[in-house]
Amino acid sequence: MEQSIGRAARDLVGSKYAIALTGAGISTESGIPDFRGPSGIWTKNPEAERRAYRGYQEFLEDPKGWWVAILTNPSASLLGDLGKAMPNPGHYALVELEKMGILKCVITQNVDALHEKAGAKNLLEYHGSVAKLRCVSCGLRFRRNEFDLEKLKRENKLPPRCPKCRGIIKTDGVFFGEPIPSDVAYQSFEEAQKCDLMLICGTSAVVYPFAELPRIAKQRSTVTIIEVNADPTPLTEEGVSDYLIQGKTGEILPRIVDEVKRVRKTD
Ligand code: NAD
Ligand code: ZN
């Protein structure tokens, strides 16, 4: 472990364009369950997974009913109340690497907005964010508080409408079966093609198309791919990653940052 942390720090210091990919695992230490880890939502409740796949269809068929339902019972959301969750040392470590000029971009699958709360600047939220809303027609995003959703509900004016194109507005989080918004899909693809180091943190890398990003980077033999994860993943098993540092992101990422500082001092 000590050795691979040192190796990761040296690889990061030597990189020209490092990016990070993150998944639900980086947020479990903030009290948000993942889907497929040992205490994951799907692992414990397979029926919830089957239900989740129907969500997008339900929204398209009845956007007003969908909005009324989530405003009436917000805690019924799959991940609970994410508004109160706070970033953990793993999120802050990535921000430190960005401030040092080493990490150029974070691409996250998480919808919990914890990278943003921690201060990440160049951030692509591949599956959207609970802090935002998005127009399904023109793709424009809004902060959640730009709309008085309770008032719209009281006045029977749901679903919210886009001020620009009058399209229907939904939460920004991407539903199962919903296409990835084209802007983040395109920018993430570009980053995966541009990077020379990819640091993959807390993702089982089985949700597509996100899981293509490491494979896109791997097509160039010069790219170093490092995983920090509690367990080996398909990326480990298929040899997509060069090495795995096995353990908790909240413990390992800060240790990598300390080591990066040490390497930089002695260089
Ligand atoms: P996943 O649940 O499929 O996999 C999480 C991985 O992280 C597992 O391999 C697990 O062993 C590992 N892990 C758990 N805790 C860890 C820790 N502290 N340190 C290191 N590794 C840890 O998650 P995924 O690959 O992100 O895919 C799930 C999908 O569900 C994503 O697309 C995401 O959008 C969504 N999701 C988001 C959240 C969130 O926003 N926090 C939470 C659950 C699911
Ligand atoms: Zn619009």
Short mmCIF file of C-alpha atoms and ligand atoms in Angstrom, two decimals:
data_model
loop_
_atom_site.label_atom_id
_atom_site.label_comp_id
_atom_site.label_asym_id
_atom_site.label_seq_id
_atom_site.Cartn_x
_atom_site.Cartn_y
_atom_site.Cartn_z
CA MET A 1 0.00 0.00 0.00
CA GLU A 2 2.73 2.46 1.08
CA GLN A 3 4.58 1.68 -2.15
CA SER A 4 1.60 2.17 -4.45
CA ILE A 5 0.73 5.49 -2.75
CA GLY A 6 4.28 6.66 -3.49
CA ARG A 7 3.97 5.40 -7.06
CA ALA A 8 0.68 7.26 -7.57
CA ALA A 9 2.19 10.47 -6.18
CA ARG A 10 5.18 10.23 -8.53
CA ASP A 11 2.90 9.46 -11.49
CA LEU A 12 0.72 12.48 -10.64
CA VAL A 13 3.71 14.81 -10.28
CA GLY A 14 5.09 13.56 -13.60
CA SER A 15 1.79 13.94 -15.47
CA LYS A 16 0.91 16.82 -17.79
CA TYR A 17 -2.86 16.42 -17.88
CA ALA A 18 -4.29 14.35 -15.03
CA ILE A 19 -8.04 13.91 -14.58
CA ALA A 20 -10.11 12.08 -11.97
CA LEU A 21 -13.20 9.93 -12.42
CA THR A 22 -15.35 9.36 -9.36
CA GLY A 23 -18.34 7.25 -8.38
CA ALA A 24 -20.60 6.55 -5.43
CA GLY A 25 -17.70 5.04 -3.43
CA ILE A 26 -16.10 8.46 -2.81
CA SER A 27 -19.28 9.57 -1.03
CA THR A 28 -19.98 6.57 1.21
CA GLU A 29 -17.78 8.15 3.90
CA SER A 30 -20.15 11.13 3.76
CA GLY A 31 -22.97 8.79 4.75
CA ILE A 32 -24.48 8.29 1.27
CA PRO A 33 -24.87 4.61 0.38
CA ASP A 34 -23.53 3.33 -2.95
CA PHE A 35 -25.47 0.93 -5.18
CA ARG A 36 -23.27 -2.14 -5.49
CA GLY A 37 -20.92 -2.13 -2.48
CA PRO A 38 -21.65 -4.56 0.42
CA SER A 39 -24.15 -2.10 2.00
CA GLY A 40 -25.31 -0.79 -1.38
CA ILE A 41 -28.92 0.08 -2.15
CA TRP A 42 -29.20 -2.51 -4.95
CA THR A 43 -27.29 -5.13 -2.97
CA LYS A 44 -29.79 -4.86 -0.11
CA ASN A 45 -32.93 -4.21 -2.16
CA PRO A 46 -33.01 -5.58 -5.72
CA GLU A 47 -36.67 -4.49 -6.11
CA ALA A 48 -35.57 -0.82 -5.71
CA GLU A 49 -33.33 -1.32 -8.74
CA ARG A 50 -36.22 -2.65 -10.84
CA ARG A 51 -38.42 0.30 -9.74
CA ALA A 52 -35.72 2.86 -10.53
CA TYR A 53 -35.68 1.74 -14.15
CA ARG A 54 -39.32 2.79 -14.52
CA GLY A 55 -38.73 6.38 -13.23
CA TYR A 56 -37.92 8.08 -16.52
CA GLN A 57 -40.94 6.60 -18.28
CA GLU A 58 -43.16 7.76 -15.42
CA PHE A 59 -41.77 11.28 -15.70
CA LEU A 60 -42.32 11.44 -19.48
CA GLU A 61 -45.87 10.11 -19.20
CA ASP A 62 -46.93 12.42 -16.37
CA PRO A 63 -44.44 15.21 -15.52
CA LYS A 64 -46.97 17.05 -13.37
CA GLY A 65 -47.82 13.96 -11.30
CA TRP A 66 -44.10 13.18 -10.96
CA TRP A 67 -43.32 16.69 -9.63
CA VAL A 68 -46.27 16.63 -7.22
CA ALA A 69 -45.09 13.24 -5.90
CA ILE A 70 -41.49 14.30 -5.23
CA LEU A 71 -42.47 17.63 -3.67
CA THR A 72 -45.02 15.92 -1.45
CA ASN A 73 -42.58 13.27 -0.24
CA PRO A 74 -38.97 14.35 -0.88
CA SER A 75 -37.50 11.75 1.51
CA ALA A 76 -38.89 8.99 -0.75
CA SER A 77 -35.93 9.69 -3.05
CA LEU A 78 -33.63 6.72 -3.49
CA LEU A 79 -30.58 8.30 -1.87
CA GLY A 80 -32.44 10.10 0.94
CA ASP A 81 -31.94 13.81 1.68
CA LEU A 82 -28.64 14.65 -0.03
CA GLY A 83 -28.90 18.36 0.84
CA LYS A 84 -27.47 17.79 4.33
CA ALA A 85 -24.51 15.59 3.28
CA MET A 86 -21.05 17.13 3.57
CA PRO A 87 -17.85 16.40 1.62
CA ASN A 88 -15.25 14.10 3.21
CA PRO A 89 -11.41 14.11 3.07
CA GLY A 90 -11.51 12.28 -0.29
CA HIS A 91 -13.39 15.16 -1.98
CA TYR A 92 -11.07 17.75 -0.38
CA ALA A 93 -7.96 15.84 -1.46
CA LEU A 94 -9.06 16.08 -5.10
CA VAL A 95 -9.65 19.83 -4.67
CA GLU A 96 -6.11 20.17 -3.30
CA LEU A 97 -4.70 18.35 -6.33
CA GLU A 98 -6.67 20.72 -8.57
CA LYS A 99 -5.35 23.78 -6.67
CA MET A 100 -1.79 22.46 -7.08
CA GLY A 101 -2.37 22.50 -10.85
CA ILE A 102 -2.00 18.73 -11.12
CA LEU A 103 -5.62 17.67 -11.57
CA LYS A 104 -7.20 19.39 -14.55
CA CYS A 105 -10.75 18.03 -14.33
CA VAL A 106 -13.03 15.83 -12.22
CA ILE A 107 -15.72 13.81 -13.97
CA THR A 108 -18.18 12.41 -11.45
CA GLN A 109 -21.10 10.02 -11.72
CA ASN A 110 -22.40 11.28 -8.41
CA VAL A 111 -25.47 13.47 -8.20
CA ASP A 112 -24.79 14.53 -4.58
CA ALA A 113 -23.02 17.84 -5.44
CA LEU A 114 -20.28 17.07 -2.87
CA HIS A 115 -17.39 17.83 -5.25
CA GLU A 116 -18.96 21.24 -5.87
CA LYS A 117 -19.48 21.80 -2.12
CA ALA A 118 -15.81 20.88 -1.51
CA GLY A 119 -14.72 23.56 -3.99
CA ALA A 120 -13.97 21.65 -7.22
CA LYS A 121 -13.74 24.09 -10.12
CA ASN A 122 -13.44 22.18 -13.37
CA LEU A 123 -16.17 19.64 -12.68
CA LEU A 124 -18.30 17.58 -15.05
CA GLU A 125 -21.35 16.05 -13.40
CA TYR A 126 -21.99 13.21 -15.82
CA HIS A 127 -25.27 12.12 -14.24
CA GLY A 128 -26.36 15.60 -13.19
CA SER A 129 -26.69 17.16 -9.74
CA VAL A 130 -29.36 17.38 -7.06
CA ALA A 131 -28.51 21.07 -6.72
CA LYS A 132 -29.77 21.79 -10.24
CA LEU A 133 -32.73 21.52 -12.58
CA ARG A 134 -32.57 21.04 -16.37
CA CYS A 135 -34.85 21.75 -19.31
CA VAL A 136 -35.57 18.51 -21.19
CA SER A 137 -35.96 20.43 -24.49
CA CYS A 138 -33.00 22.85 -24.69
CA GLY A 139 -30.76 21.41 -21.94
CA LEU A 140 -30.40 24.71 -20.04
CA ARG A 141 -29.58 24.20 -16.34
CA PHE A 142 -30.81 26.22 -13.36
CA ARG A 143 -29.98 26.28 -9.66
CA ARG A 144 -32.84 24.62 -7.79
CA ASN A 145 -33.63 27.83 -5.88
CA GLU A 146 -34.24 29.77 -9.11
CA PHE A 147 -37.72 28.24 -9.05
CA ASP A 148 -40.24 28.47 -6.21
CA LEU A 149 -41.39 24.89 -6.62
CA GLU A 150 -43.70 24.95 -3.59
CA LYS A 151 -45.49 28.01 -4.98
CA LEU A 152 -45.88 26.35 -8.40
CA LYS A 153 -47.38 23.35 -6.62
CA ARG A 154 -49.80 25.49 -4.59
CA GLU A 155 -50.88 27.35 -7.73
CA ASN A 156 -51.28 24.14 -9.72
CA LYS A 157 -48.61 25.28 -12.23
CA LEU A 158 -46.40 22.20 -12.25
CA PRO A 159 -44.30 21.08 -14.09
CA PRO A 160 -41.95 24.09 -14.11
CA ARG A 161 -41.37 25.52 -17.59
CA CYS A 162 -38.11 26.75 -19.13
CA PRO A 163 -37.96 30.58 -19.29
CA LYS A 164 -36.09 30.32 -22.58
CA CYS A 165 -38.02 27.72 -24.61
CA ARG A 166 -41.07 26.81 -22.45
CA GLY A 167 -39.86 23.19 -22.39
CA ILE A 168 -40.61 20.99 -19.38
CA ILE A 169 -38.09 21.16 -16.56
CA LYS A 170 -36.98 18.13 -14.57
CA THR A 171 -34.37 17.61 -11.91
CA ASP A 172 -30.85 17.56 -13.40
CA GLY A 173 -30.10 14.03 -12.15
CA VAL A 174 -30.06 11.62 -15.12
CA PHE A 175 -32.63 8.86 -14.78
CA PHE A 176 -31.97 5.28 -15.79
CA GLY A 177 -32.86 5.06 -19.47
CA GLU A 178 -32.42 8.80 -19.99
CA PRO A 179 -29.67 9.84 -22.42
CA ILE A 180 -26.61 11.58 -20.91
CA PRO A 181 -26.94 15.34 -21.64
CA SER A 182 -24.90 15.94 -24.79
CA ASP A 183 -22.74 18.74 -23.33
CA VAL A 184 -21.28 16.66 -20.46
CA ALA A 185 -21.09 13.53 -22.64
CA TYR A 186 -19.03 15.40 -25.23
CA GLN A 187 -16.76 17.23 -22.77
CA SER A 188 -16.09 14.03 -20.80
CA PHE A 189 -15.15 12.19 -23.99
CA GLU A 190 -12.75 15.02 -24.88
CA GLU A 191 -11.13 14.90 -21.41
CA ALA A 192 -10.69 11.11 -21.62
CA GLN A 193 -8.98 11.55 -24.99
CA LYS A 194 -6.76 14.36 -23.75
CA CYS A 195 -5.53 13.05 -20.38
CA ASP A 196 -2.21 11.33 -19.76
CA LEU A 197 -3.26 10.13 -16.29
CA MET A 198 -6.66 8.99 -15.03
CA LEU A 199 -7.29 8.60 -11.29
CA ILE A 200 -10.43 6.49 -10.84
CA CYS A 201 -11.96 6.71 -7.36
CA GLY A 202 -14.80 4.67 -5.85
CA THR A 203 -16.60 3.38 -8.89
CA SER A 204 -17.46 -0.18 -9.85
CA ALA A 205 -17.26 1.03 -13.47
CA VAL A 206 -20.18 -1.01 -14.69
CA VAL A 207 -22.62 1.82 -15.54
CA TYR A 208 -22.42 2.75 -19.23
CA PRO A 209 -21.65 5.01 -21.03
CA PHE A 210 -19.55 6.42 -18.13
CA ALA A 211 -17.61 3.15 -17.94
CA GLU A 212 -16.38 3.72 -21.50
CA LEU A 213 -14.23 6.68 -20.38
CA PRO A 214 -11.38 4.57 -18.89
CA ARG A 215 -11.49 2.34 -21.95
CA ILE A 216 -11.22 5.38 -24.25
CA ALA A 217 -8.15 6.56 -22.32
CA LYS A 218 -6.66 3.05 -22.39
CA GLN A 219 -6.54 3.09 -26.20
CA ARG A 220 -3.41 5.24 -25.88
CA SER A 221 -0.57 3.23 -24.38
CA THR A 222 1.00 6.35 -22.86
CA VAL A 223 -1.88 6.91 -20.41
CA THR A 224 -1.49 5.81 -16.78
CA ILE A 225 -4.71 4.58 -15.16
CA ILE A 226 -4.83 4.32 -11.36
CA GLU A 227 -7.77 2.99 -9.33
CA VAL A 228 -8.50 3.79 -5.70
CA ASN A 229 -11.30 1.47 -4.65
CA ALA A 230 -12.42 -0.69 -1.73
CA ASP A 231 -12.58 -3.76 -3.98
CA PRO A 232 -11.18 -4.86 -7.34
CA THR A 233 -13.50 -3.89 -10.24
CA PRO A 234 -13.93 -5.01 -13.87
CA LEU A 235 -11.28 -2.37 -14.72
CA THR A 236 -8.83 -4.14 -12.41
CA GLU A 237 -9.75 -7.58 -13.67
CA GLU A 238 -9.61 -6.66 -17.36
CA GLY A 239 -6.27 -4.89 -16.95
CA VAL A 240 -7.71 -1.49 -17.95
CA SER A 241 -6.15 0.07 -14.86
CA ASP A 242 -2.39 -0.14 -14.44
CA TYR A 243 -2.72 -0.63 -10.70
CA LEU A 244 -5.27 -0.61 -7.87
CA ILE A 245 -4.74 0.99 -4.49
CA GLN A 246 -7.22 -0.96 -2.41
CA GLY A 247 -8.91 0.86 0.47
CA LYS A 248 -11.05 3.88 1.35
CA THR A 249 -10.83 7.00 -0.80
CA GLY A 250 -11.22 9.19 2.33
CA GLU A 251 -8.00 7.71 3.70
CA ILE A 252 -5.93 7.01 0.58
CA LEU A 253 -6.48 10.24 -1.40
CA PRO A 254 -5.25 12.53 1.44
CA ARG A 255 -2.19 10.28 1.82
CA ILE A 256 -1.50 10.64 -1.91
CA VAL A 257 -1.72 14.44 -1.53
CA ASP A 258 0.79 14.37 1.37
CA GLU A 259 3.12 12.25 -0.71
CA VAL A 260 2.75 14.57 -3.74
CA LYS A 261 3.82 17.49 -1.52
CA ARG A 262 6.84 15.52 -0.30
CA VAL A 263 7.88 14.47 -3.83
CA ARG A 264 7.55 18.06 -5.08
CA LYS A 265 9.74 19.35 -2.24
CA THR A 266 12.52 16.87 -2.87
CA ASP A 267 12.47 17.22 -6.70
P1 NAD B 1 -21.30 1.57 -7.39
O1 NAD B 1 -22.20 1.52 -6.19
O2 NAD B 1 -21.65 0.69 -8.54
O3 NAD B 1 -19.80 1.23 -6.96
C1 NAD B 1 -19.15 1.87 -5.88
C2 NAD B 1 -17.76 1.27 -5.74
O4 NAD B 1 -17.06 1.99 -4.73
C3 NAD B 1 -17.76 -0.20 -5.32
O5 NAD B 1 -16.78 -0.88 -6.07
C4 NAD B 1 -17.39 -0.14 -3.82
O6 NAD B 1 -16.67 -1.28 -3.41
C5 NAD B 1 -16.52 1.08 -3.78
N1 NAD B 1 -16.51 1.81 -2.50
C6 NAD B 1 -17.50 2.01 -1.61
N2 NAD B 1 -17.10 2.81 -0.61
C7 NAD B 1 -15.80 3.11 -0.85
C8 NAD B 1 -14.83 3.90 -0.19
N3 NAD B 1 -15.10 4.54 0.95
N4 NAD B 1 -13.60 4.02 -0.75
C9 NAD B 1 -13.29 3.39 -1.91
N5 NAD B 1 -14.17 2.61 -2.58
C10 NAD B 1 -15.41 2.50 -2.06
O7 NAD B 1 -21.21 3.07 -7.80
P2 NAD B 1 -20.93 3.73 -9.20
O8 NAD B 1 -19.91 2.96 -9.95
O9 NAD B 1 -20.73 5.17 -8.94
O10 NAD B 1 -22.30 3.55 -9.99
C11 NAD B 1 -23.53 3.86 -9.37
C12 NAD B 1 -24.39 4.86 -10.11
O11 NAD B 1 -25.38 5.33 -9.21
C13 NAD B 1 -23.64 6.05 -10.54
O12 NAD B 1 -23.92 6.22 -11.88
C14 NAD B 1 -24.19 7.23 -9.74
O13 NAD B 1 -24.74 8.20 -10.59
C15 NAD B 1 -25.34 6.70 -8.93
N6 NAD B 1 -25.18 6.90 -7.48
C16 NAD B 1 -24.78 8.11 -6.99
C17 NAD B 1 -24.61 8.30 -5.65
C18 NAD B 1 -24.16 9.66 -5.16
O14 NAD B 1 -24.43 10.67 -5.81
N7 NAD B 1 -23.43 9.73 -4.03
C19 NAD B 1 -24.83 7.25 -4.76
C20 NAD B 1 -25.27 6.01 -5.27
C21 NAD B 1 -25.43 5.85 -6.64
ZN ZN B 2 -35.46 25.14 -22.51
#
